[in-house]
Amino acid sequence: MLIGYARVSTQDQTLNLQQDALKAAGCSRIFTDTASGSAKERPGLVEAISYCREGDTLVVWRLDRLGRSLPHLIETIKGLDTRGIGFRSVTEAIDTTTSGGKLIFHIFGALAEFERDIIRERTQAGLQAARARGRKGGRPKRQPSDRQVAWPGRSTRTKPIR
């Protein structure tokens, strides 16, 4: 069974285009959300995923309707795959129920992992360069003479350090 999911970011936008495309793709049920892609809570998506059973396929109009970022998208689709649920994107013609669609999806996953590794390497290189220039990260160490700390917003009261 094909289960559709459509999302728009604001109340000003309409779901009509996505719903028409999902109906044309053969979706028997369509779940919707009106929420930003970065919103962590999307009840329509949660409901759509929980409605899907093994052998079903979750269909979206475009990839960006499902995930906030490539790693989030990959995580969501892997979760579907573990439950035996396929995924299909109408616009990008990705269908994880086919071998070609699985290949494309795994390439996306490899690219996302490569991107995370590059970011990690750049961060480590930046920290090493800062250390070489004498900069140390983290919170400054407490000096032995700092016996009392002022309460935030109250310059007249102090509290002993324990």
Coordinates of N, CA and C in Angstrom, one line a residue:
M1 N 0.8 -1.2 0.0 CA 0.0 0.0 0.0 C 0.9 1.2 0.0
L2 N 0.5 2.3 -0.8 CA 1.2 3.5 -0.8 C 0.6 4.5 0.1
I3 N 1.4 5.0 1.1 CA 1.0 6.0 2.0 C 1.7 7.3 1.7
G4 N 1.0 8.4 1.6 CA 1.6 9.7 1.3 C 1.8 10.6 2.4
Y5 N 2.8 11.5 2.3 CA 3.1 12.5 3.3 C 3.4 13.8 2.6
A6 N 2.7 14.8 3.0 CA 2.9 16.2 2.4 C 3.1 17.2 3.6
R7 N 3.9 18.2 3.3 CA 4.2 19.2 4.3 C 4.4 20.5 3.7
V8 N 3.9 21.6 4.3 CA 4.2 22.9 3.9 C 4.7 23.6 5.1
S9 N 5.4 24.7 4.9 CA 6.1 25.4 6.0 C 5.2 26.4 6.8
T10 N 4.3 27.1 6.1 CA 3.5 28.1 6.7 C 2.0 27.9 6.3
Q11 N 1.2 28.6 7.1 CA -0.3 28.6 6.8 C -0.6 29.2 5.4
D12 N 0.3 30.1 5.0 CA 0.0 30.8 3.7 C 0.2 29.8 2.5
Q13 N 0.9 28.8 2.7 CA 1.1 27.8 1.6 C 0.0 26.8 1.5
T14 N -0.1 26.2 0.4 CA -1.2 25.2 0.2 C -0.6 23.8 -0.1
L15 N -1.3 22.8 0.4 CA -0.9 21.4 0.2 C -1.4 20.8 -1.1
N16 N -2.2 21.6 -1.9 CA -2.9 21.0 -3.1 C -2.0 20.4 -4.1
L17 N -0.9 21.0 -4.4 CA 0.0 20.5 -5.4 C 0.6 19.1 -5.0
Q18 N 1.0 19.1 -3.7 CA 1.6 17.8 -3.2 C 0.5 16.7 -3.1
Q19 N -0.6 17.1 -2.6 CA -1.7 16.1 -2.5 C -2.1 15.5 -3.8
D20 N -2.2 16.4 -4.8 CA -2.6 16.0 -6.2 C -1.5 15.0 -6.7
A21 N -0.2 15.3 -6.5 CA 0.8 14.5 -7.0 C 0.8 13.1 -6.3
L22 N 0.6 13.1 -5.0 CA 0.5 11.9 -4.2 C -0.7 11.0 -4.6
K23 N -1.8 11.7 -4.9 CA -3.0 10.9 -5.4 C -2.7 10.3 -6.8
A24 N -2.0 11.1 -7.6 CA -1.7 10.6 -9.0 C -0.7 9.4 -8.9
A25 N 0.1 9.4 -7.8 CA 1.1 8.3 -7.7 C 0.5 7.1 -7.1
G26 N -0.8 7.2 -6.7 CA -1.5 6.0 -6.2 C -1.6 5.9 -4.7
C27 N -1.4 6.9 -4.0 CA -1.5 6.8 -2.5 C -2.9 6.7 -2.0
S28 N -3.1 5.7 -1.2 CA -4.5 5.4 -0.7 C -4.8 6.3 0.5
R29 N -3.8 6.8 1.2 CA -4.0 7.6 2.4 C -2.9 8.7 2.4
I30 N -3.2 9.9 2.7 CA -2.2 11.0 2.8 C -2.3 11.7 4.1
F31 N -1.1 11.8 4.7 CA -1.0 12.5 6.0 C -0.3 13.9 5.7
T32 N -0.6 14.9 6.5 CA -0.1 16.2 6.2 C 0.4 16.9 7.5
D33 N 1.3 17.9 7.3 CA 1.8 18.8 8.3 C 1.9 20.2 7.8
T34 N 1.7 21.1 8.7 CA 2.0 22.5 8.4 C 3.0 22.9 9.4
A35 N 4.3 22.7 9.1 CA 5.4 23.0 10.0 C 6.7 23.2 9.3
S36 N 7.6 23.9 9.8 CA 8.9 24.1 9.2 C 9.6 22.8 9.1
G37 N 10.4 22.7 8.1 CA 11.2 21.4 8.0 C 12.1 21.2 9.1
S38 N 12.5 22.3 9.8 CA 13.4 22.2 11.0 C 12.7 21.8 12.3
A39 N 11.4 21.9 12.2 CA 10.6 21.5 13.4 C 10.8 20.1 13.8
K40 N 11.1 19.8 15.0 CA 11.4 18.4 15.5 C 10.1 17.7 15.6
E41 N 9.0 18.3 16.0 CA 7.8 17.6 16.1 C 6.9 17.9 14.9
R42 N 6.6 16.8 14.2 CA 5.7 16.9 13.1 C 4.8 15.7 13.2
P43 N 3.6 16.0 13.8 CA 2.7 14.9 14.1 C 2.2 14.1 12.9
G44 N 2.0 14.8 11.8 CA 1.6 14.1 10.6 C 2.6 13.1 10.1
L45 N 3.9 13.4 10.2 CA 4.9 12.4 9.8 C 4.9 11.3 10.8
V46 N 4.8 11.5 12.1 CA 4.8 10.5 13.1 C 3.6 9.5 12.8
E47 N 2.5 10.1 12.5 CA 1.3 9.4 12.3 C 1.4 8.5 11.0
A48 N 2.0 9.1 10.0 CA 2.2 8.4 8.7 C 3.1 7.2 8.9
I49 N 4.2 7.4 9.6 CA 5.2 6.3 9.8 C 4.6 5.2 10.6
S50 N 3.8 5.6 11.7 CA 3.2 4.6 12.5 C 2.1 3.9 11.8
Y51 N 1.4 4.5 10.8 CA 0.4 3.9 10.1 C 0.9 2.8 9.1
C52 N 2.1 3.0 8.6 CA 2.7 2.1 7.6 C 3.0 0.8 8.3
R53 N 2.8 -0.3 7.5 CA 3.0 -1.6 7.9 C 4.1 -2.2 7.0
E54 N 4.7 -3.3 7.4 CA 5.7 -4.0 6.5 C 5.1 -4.2 5.1
G55 N 5.9 -3.9 4.1 CA 5.5 -4.0 2.7 C 4.9 -2.8 2.2
D56 N 4.5 -1.8 3.0 CA 4.0 -0.5 2.5 C 5.1 0.4 2.0
T57 N 4.8 1.4 1.3 CA 5.8 2.4 0.9 C 5.3 3.8 1.2
L58 N 6.2 4.6 1.9 CA 5.9 6.0 2.2 C 6.3 6.8 1.0
V59 N 5.4 7.6 0.5 CA 5.6 8.4 -0.7 C 5.6 9.9 -0.3
V60 N 6.6 10.6 -0.8 CA 6.6 12.1 -0.7 C 6.7 12.7 -2.0
W61 N 6.3 14.0 -2.1 CA 6.4 14.7 -3.4 C 7.9 15.0 -3.7
R62 N 8.6 15.5 -2.7 CA 10.0 15.8 -2.9 C 10.8 15.4 -1.6
L63 N 12.1 15.1 -1.7 CA 12.8 14.7 -0.6 C 12.8 15.7 0.6
D64 N 12.9 17.0 0.3 CA 12.9 18.0 1.3 C 11.6 18.1 2.1
R65 N 10.6 17.5 1.7 CA 9.3 17.4 2.5 C 9.4 16.5 3.6
L66 N 10.4 15.5 3.5 CA 10.5 14.5 4.6 C 11.5 14.8 5.6
G67 N 12.7 15.3 5.2 CA 13.8 15.5 6.1 C 14.3 16.9 6.2
R68 N 14.9 17.3 7.4 CA 15.4 18.6 7.6 C 16.8 18.7 7.0
S69 N 17.5 17.6 6.9 CA 18.9 17.6 6.4 C 19.2 16.3 5.8
L70 N 20.3 16.1 5.1 CA 20.6 14.8 4.6 C 20.8 13.8 5.6
P71 N 21.5 14.0 6.7 CA 21.6 13.0 7.8 C 20.3 12.6 8.4
H72 N 19.4 13.6 8.6 CA 18.1 13.4 9.1 C 17.2 12.5 8.2
L73 N 17.3 12.8 6.9 CA 16.6 12.1 5.9 C 17.1 10.6 5.8
I74 N 18.4 10.4 5.9 CA 19.0 9.1 5.8 C 18.5 8.3 7.1
E75 N 18.6 9.0 8.2 CA 18.1 8.3 9.5 C 16.7 7.9 9.4
T76 N 15.8 8.7 8.9 CA 14.4 8.4 8.7 C 14.2 7.3 7.8
I77 N 14.8 7.3 6.7 CA 14.6 6.2 5.7 C 15.2 4.9 6.2
K78 N 16.3 4.9 6.9 CA 16.9 3.7 7.5 C 15.9 3.1 8.5
G79 N 15.3 4.0 9.3 CA 14.2 3.5 10.2 C 13.1 2.8 9.5
L80 N 12.7 3.4 8.4 CA 11.6 2.8 7.6 C 12.1 1.4 7.0
D81 N 13.3 1.4 6.6 CA 13.9 0.1 6.0 C 14.0 -1.0 7.0
T82 N 14.3 -0.7 8.2 CA 14.4 -1.7 9.3 C 13.0 -2.3 9.6
R83 N 12.0 -1.5 9.4 CA 10.6 -2.0 9.6 C 10.0 -2.7 8.3
G84 N 10.8 -2.7 7.3 CA 10.3 -3.3 6.0 C 9.4 -2.4 5.2
I85 N 9.6 -1.1 5.4 CA 8.8 -0.1 4.7 C 9.6 0.6 3.6
G86 N 9.1 0.6 2.4 CA 9.8 1.3 1.3 C 9.6 2.8 1.4
F87 N 10.4 3.5 0.6 CA 10.3 4.9 0.5 C 10.4 5.3 -1.0
R88 N 9.6 6.3 -1.4 CA 9.5 6.8 -2.7 C 9.4 8.3 -2.8
S89 N 10.2 8.9 -3.6 CA 10.1 10.4 -3.8 C 9.6 10.6 -5.3
V90 N 8.5 11.2 -5.5 CA 7.9 11.4 -6.8 C 8.8 12.2 -7.7
T91 N 9.2 13.4 -7.2 CA 9.9 14.3 -8.1 C 11.3 13.8 -8.4
E92 N 12.1 13.3 -7.4 CA 13.4 12.8 -7.7 C 13.5 11.4 -8.2
A93 N 12.3 10.8 -8.3 CA 12.3 9.4 -8.9 C 13.2 8.4 -8.1
I94 N 13.2 8.5 -6.8 CA 13.9 7.6 -5.9 C 12.9 6.6 -5.3
D95 N 13.2 5.4 -5.5 CA 12.3 4.3 -4.9 C 13.1 3.2 -4.3
T96 N 13.1 3.2 -3.0 CA 14.0 2.2 -2.3 C 13.5 0.8 -2.4
T97 N 12.4 0.6 -3.0 CA 11.9 -0.8 -3.2 C 12.5 -1.4 -4.5
T98 N 13.3 -0.6 -5.2 CA 14.0 -1.1 -6.4 C 15.5 -1.1 -6.1
S99 N 16.2 -1.9 -6.8 CA 17.7 -2.0 -6.6 C 18.3 -0.6 -7.0
G100 N 17.8 0.0 -8.1 CA 18.4 1.3 -8.5 C 18.2 2.4 -7.5
G101 N 17.0 2.4 -6.9 CA 16.6 3.3 -5.8 C 17.5 3.1 -4.6
K102 N 17.7 1.9 -4.2 CA 18.6 1.6 -3.1 C 20.0 2.1 -3.3
L103 N 20.5 1.9 -4.6 CA 21.8 2.3 -4.9 C 21.9 3.8 -4.7
I104 N 21.0 4.6 -5.3 CA 21.0 6.0 -5.2 C 21.0 6.5 -3.7
F105 N 20.1 5.8 -2.9 CA 20.0 6.2 -1.5 C 21.3 5.9 -0.8
H106 N 22.0 4.8 -1.1 CA 23.2 4.5 -0.4 C 24.3 5.4 -0.8
I107 N 24.3 5.9 -2.0 CA 25.2 7.0 -2.5 C 25.0 8.2 -1.7
F108 N 23.7 8.6 -1.5 CA 23.4 9.8 -0.6 C 24.0 9.6 0.8
G109 N 23.8 8.4 1.3 CA 24.3 8.0 2.7 C 25.8 8.2 2.8
A110 N 26.5 7.7 1.8 CA 27.9 7.7 1.7 C 28.4 9.2 1.7
L111 N 27.7 10.0 0.9 CA 28.1 11.4 0.8 C 27.9 12.1 2.1
A112 N 26.8 11.8 2.8 CA 26.5 12.4 4.1 C 27.6 12.0 5.1
E113 N 28.0 10.8 5.1 CA 29.0 10.3 6.0 C 30.4 11.0 5.7
F114 N 30.7 11.1 4.4 CA 31.9 11.8 4.0 C 31.9 13.3 4.5
E115 N 30.7 13.9 4.4 CA 30.6 15.3 4.8 C 30.8 15.4 6.3
R116 N 30.3 14.5 7.1 CA 30.5 14.5 8.5 C 32.0 14.3 8.9
D117 N 32.6 13.4 8.2 CA 34.1 13.2 8.4 C 34.9 14.4 8.1
I118 N 34.6 15.1 7.0 CA 35.3 16.3 6.6 C 35.2 17.4 7.7
I119 N 33.9 17.5 8.2 CA 33.7 18.6 9.2 C 34.5 18.2 10.4
R120 N 34.5 17.0 10.8 CA 35.2 16.5 12.0 C 36.7 16.8 11.8
E121 N 37.3 16.5 10.6 CA 38.7 16.7 10.4 C 39.0 18.2 10.4
R122 N 38.2 19.0 9.8 CA 38.4 20.5 9.8 C 38.4 21.0 11.3
T123 N 37.5 20.5 12.1 CA 37.4 21.0 13.5 C 38.7 20.6 14.2
Q124 N 39.1 19.4 14.1 CA 40.4 19.0 14.7 C 41.6 19.7 14.3
A125 N 41.6 20.0 13.0 CA 42.8 20.8 12.4 C 42.7 22.2 13.0
G126 N 41.6 22.8 13.1 CA 41.5 24.1 13.7 C 41.9 24.2 15.1
L127 N 41.5 23.2 15.9 CA 41.9 23.1 17.3 C 43.4 23.0 17.4
Q128 N 44.0 22.1 16.6 CA 45.4 21.9 16.7 C 46.2 23.2 16.3
A129 N 45.7 23.9 15.3 CA 46.3 25.2 14.9 C 46.2 26.2 16.0
A130 N 45.1 26.3 16.7 CA 44.9 27.2 17.8 C 45.9 26.8 18.9
R131 N 46.0 25.5 19.2 CA 46.9 25.1 20.3 C 48.4 25.5 19.9
A132 N 48.7 25.3 18.6 CA 50.1 25.7 18.2 C 50.4 27.2 18.4
R133 N 49.3 28.0 18.3 CA 49.5 29.5 18.5 C 49.4 29.8 20.0
G134 N 49.2 28.8 20.8 CA 49.2 29.1 22.3 C 47.8 29.3 22.8
R135 N 46.8 29.1 22.1 CA 45.4 29.3 22.6 C 44.9 28.0 23.1
K136 N 44.3 28.1 24.3 CA 43.7 26.9 24.9 C 42.2 27.1 25.0
G137 N 41.5 26.1 24.6 CA 40.1 26.1 24.7 C 39.5 25.8 26.1
G138 N 38.3 25.9 26.2 CA 37.6 25.6 27.5 C 37.5 26.7 28.4
R139 N 36.9 26.4 29.6 CA 36.7 27.4 30.6 C 38.0 27.7 31.3
P140 N 38.2 29.0 31.6 CA 39.5 29.4 32.3 C 39.5 28.7 33.7
K141 N 40.7 28.4 34.1 CA 41.0 27.7 35.4 C 40.8 28.7 36.5
R142 N 40.3 28.3 37.6 CA 40.1 29.2 38.8 C 41.4 29.5 39.4
Q143 N 41.6 30.8 39.7 CA 42.8 31.2 40.4 C 42.7 31.0 41.9
P144 N 43.8 30.7 42.6 CA 43.7 30.5 44.0 C 43.2 31.7 44.8
S145 N 43.4 32.9 44.2 CA 42.9 34.1 44.9 C 41.4 34.3 44.7
D146 N 40.7 33.6 43.8 CA 39.3 33.7 43.6 C 38.5 32.9 44.6
R147 N 38.4 33.4 45.9 CA 37.7 32.7 46.9 C 36.2 32.9 46.9
Q148 N 35.8 34.0 46.3 CA 34.3 34.3 46.3 C 33.9 34.6 44.9
V149 N 32.7 34.3 44.5 CA 32.1 34.5 43.2 C 30.9 35.4 43.4
A150 N 30.7 36.4 42.6 CA 29.5 37.3 42.7 C 28.3 36.5 42.1
W151 N 27.2 36.6 42.7 CA 26.0 36.1 42.1 C 25.7 36.9 40.8
P152 N 25.2 36.2 39.8 CA 24.8 37.0 38.5 C 23.8 38.0 38.8
G153 N 24.0 39.2 38.4 CA 23.0 40.3 38.5 C 23.0 40.9 39.9
R154 N 23.8 40.5 40.8 CA 23.9 41.1 42.1 C 25.3 41.3 42.5
S155 N 25.8 42.5 42.3 CA 27.2 42.8 42.5 C 27.5 43.0 44.0
T156 N 26.5 43.1 44.9 CA 26.8 43.4 46.3 C 26.9 42.1 47.1
R157 N 26.3 41.0 46.7 CA 26.3 39.8 47.5 C 27.3 38.8 46.8
T158 N 28.0 38.1 47.7 CA 28.9 37.1 47.2 C 28.6 35.8 47.9
K159 N 29.1 34.7 47.4 CA 28.9 33.4 47.9 C 30.3 32.7 48.0
P160 N 30.6 32.1 49.1 CA 31.9 31.4 49.1 C 32.0 30.2 48.2
I161 N 33.1 29.9 47.6 CA 33.3 28.8 46.7 C 33.6 27.6 47.6
R162 N 32.9 26.5 47.3 CA 33.1 25.2 48.1 C 34.0 24.2 47.4

